[in-house]
XYZ file of C-alpha atoms in Angstrom:
101
model
C -36.247 100.215 155.873
C -36.166 103.542 154.026
C -37.230 106.799 155.555
C -40.152 108.378 153.711
C -39.695 112.066 152.929
C -42.879 114.074 152.729
C -43.172 116.874 150.155
C -44.461 119.186 152.906
C -41.229 118.659 154.842
C -39.150 119.607 151.799
C -41.166 122.795 151.312
C -40.800 123.712 154.983
C -36.992 123.295 154.868
C -36.603 125.457 151.743
C -35.217 128.985 152.093
C -37.980 131.563 152.431
C -38.272 134.259 149.744
C -37.945 137.093 152.270
C -34.370 136.063 153.145
C -32.027 137.991 150.866
C -28.313 137.525 151.532
C -27.114 139.257 148.350
C -26.308 142.508 150.164
C -24.859 140.864 153.270
C -21.524 142.368 154.257
C -18.826 141.183 156.600
C -18.961 137.519 155.649
C -15.420 136.267 155.116
C -14.580 132.767 153.950
C -12.104 131.107 156.303
C -12.344 133.817 158.944
C -11.752 131.401 161.825
C -9.559 128.913 159.940
C -6.275 129.682 161.732
C -7.893 129.778 165.161
C -9.631 126.442 164.502
C -6.349 124.824 163.469
C -4.660 126.165 166.593
C -7.243 124.410 168.766
C -10.691 124.949 170.130
C -13.003 123.865 172.897
C -16.556 122.594 172.765
C -18.971 122.958 175.664
C -21.735 120.358 175.791
C -24.721 121.327 177.925
C -26.530 118.276 179.294
C -30.267 118.148 180.063
C -29.531 117.875 183.790
C -27.637 121.197 183.748
C -24.138 119.699 183.729
C -21.594 121.082 181.274
C -18.807 118.969 179.844
C -15.910 120.647 178.061
C -13.843 118.939 175.366
C -10.663 120.406 173.894
C -9.653 119.651 170.313
C -6.278 120.290 168.703
C -4.695 118.826 165.594
C -2.048 116.290 166.494
C 1.573 116.894 165.523
C 2.014 115.967 161.879
C -1.727 115.984 161.171
C -2.922 117.787 158.071
C -6.346 119.013 157.066
C -7.424 118.282 153.509
C -9.554 120.703 151.563
C -12.931 119.244 150.465
C -11.969 119.024 146.771
C -8.805 117.057 147.643
C -10.653 114.807 150.082
C -12.858 113.549 147.225
C -9.786 111.869 145.720
C -8.006 110.891 148.944
C -10.544 109.634 151.476
C -8.034 108.180 153.966
C -4.434 108.399 155.179
C -3.320 105.387 153.153
C -4.349 106.965 149.840
C -2.665 110.272 150.717
C 0.582 108.561 151.723
C 0.585 106.434 148.556
C 0.175 109.520 146.355
C 2.887 111.453 148.194
C 5.312 108.529 147.966
C 4.769 108.378 144.203
C 5.560 112.110 144.005
C 8.713 111.615 146.073
C 9.894 109.052 143.523
C 9.779 111.576 140.667
C 11.709 114.307 142.504
C 15.173 114.644 140.902
C 17.736 112.569 142.776
C 20.050 115.565 143.369
C 17.429 117.094 145.646
C 16.874 114.086 147.901
C 18.886 111.539 149.800
C 17.959 108.003 148.908
C 18.557 105.050 151.192
C 17.920 101.703 149.573
C 17.499 98.587 151.715
C 19.950 95.823 150.747
């Protein structure tokens, strides 16, 4: 069953004309990038007043793909396959090759 979207809802969600961000200063892309990669905590406030805290940190060996790269490599298997194909074209003097017999 499809959700019906009302035209009034679309108009309500649109940016209002009085909001002008063209002269906004201090906005920096990636300002918290390094801190986020180092780890962060999330506090979840429940309706009953309880607060649960969850800590997030990238696991050892984990990498974060940029959005434009993620379009082409949606999962770990596709990333590993592409990197293995690149490893194969690296000149043999620069790598040690072990072939199974």
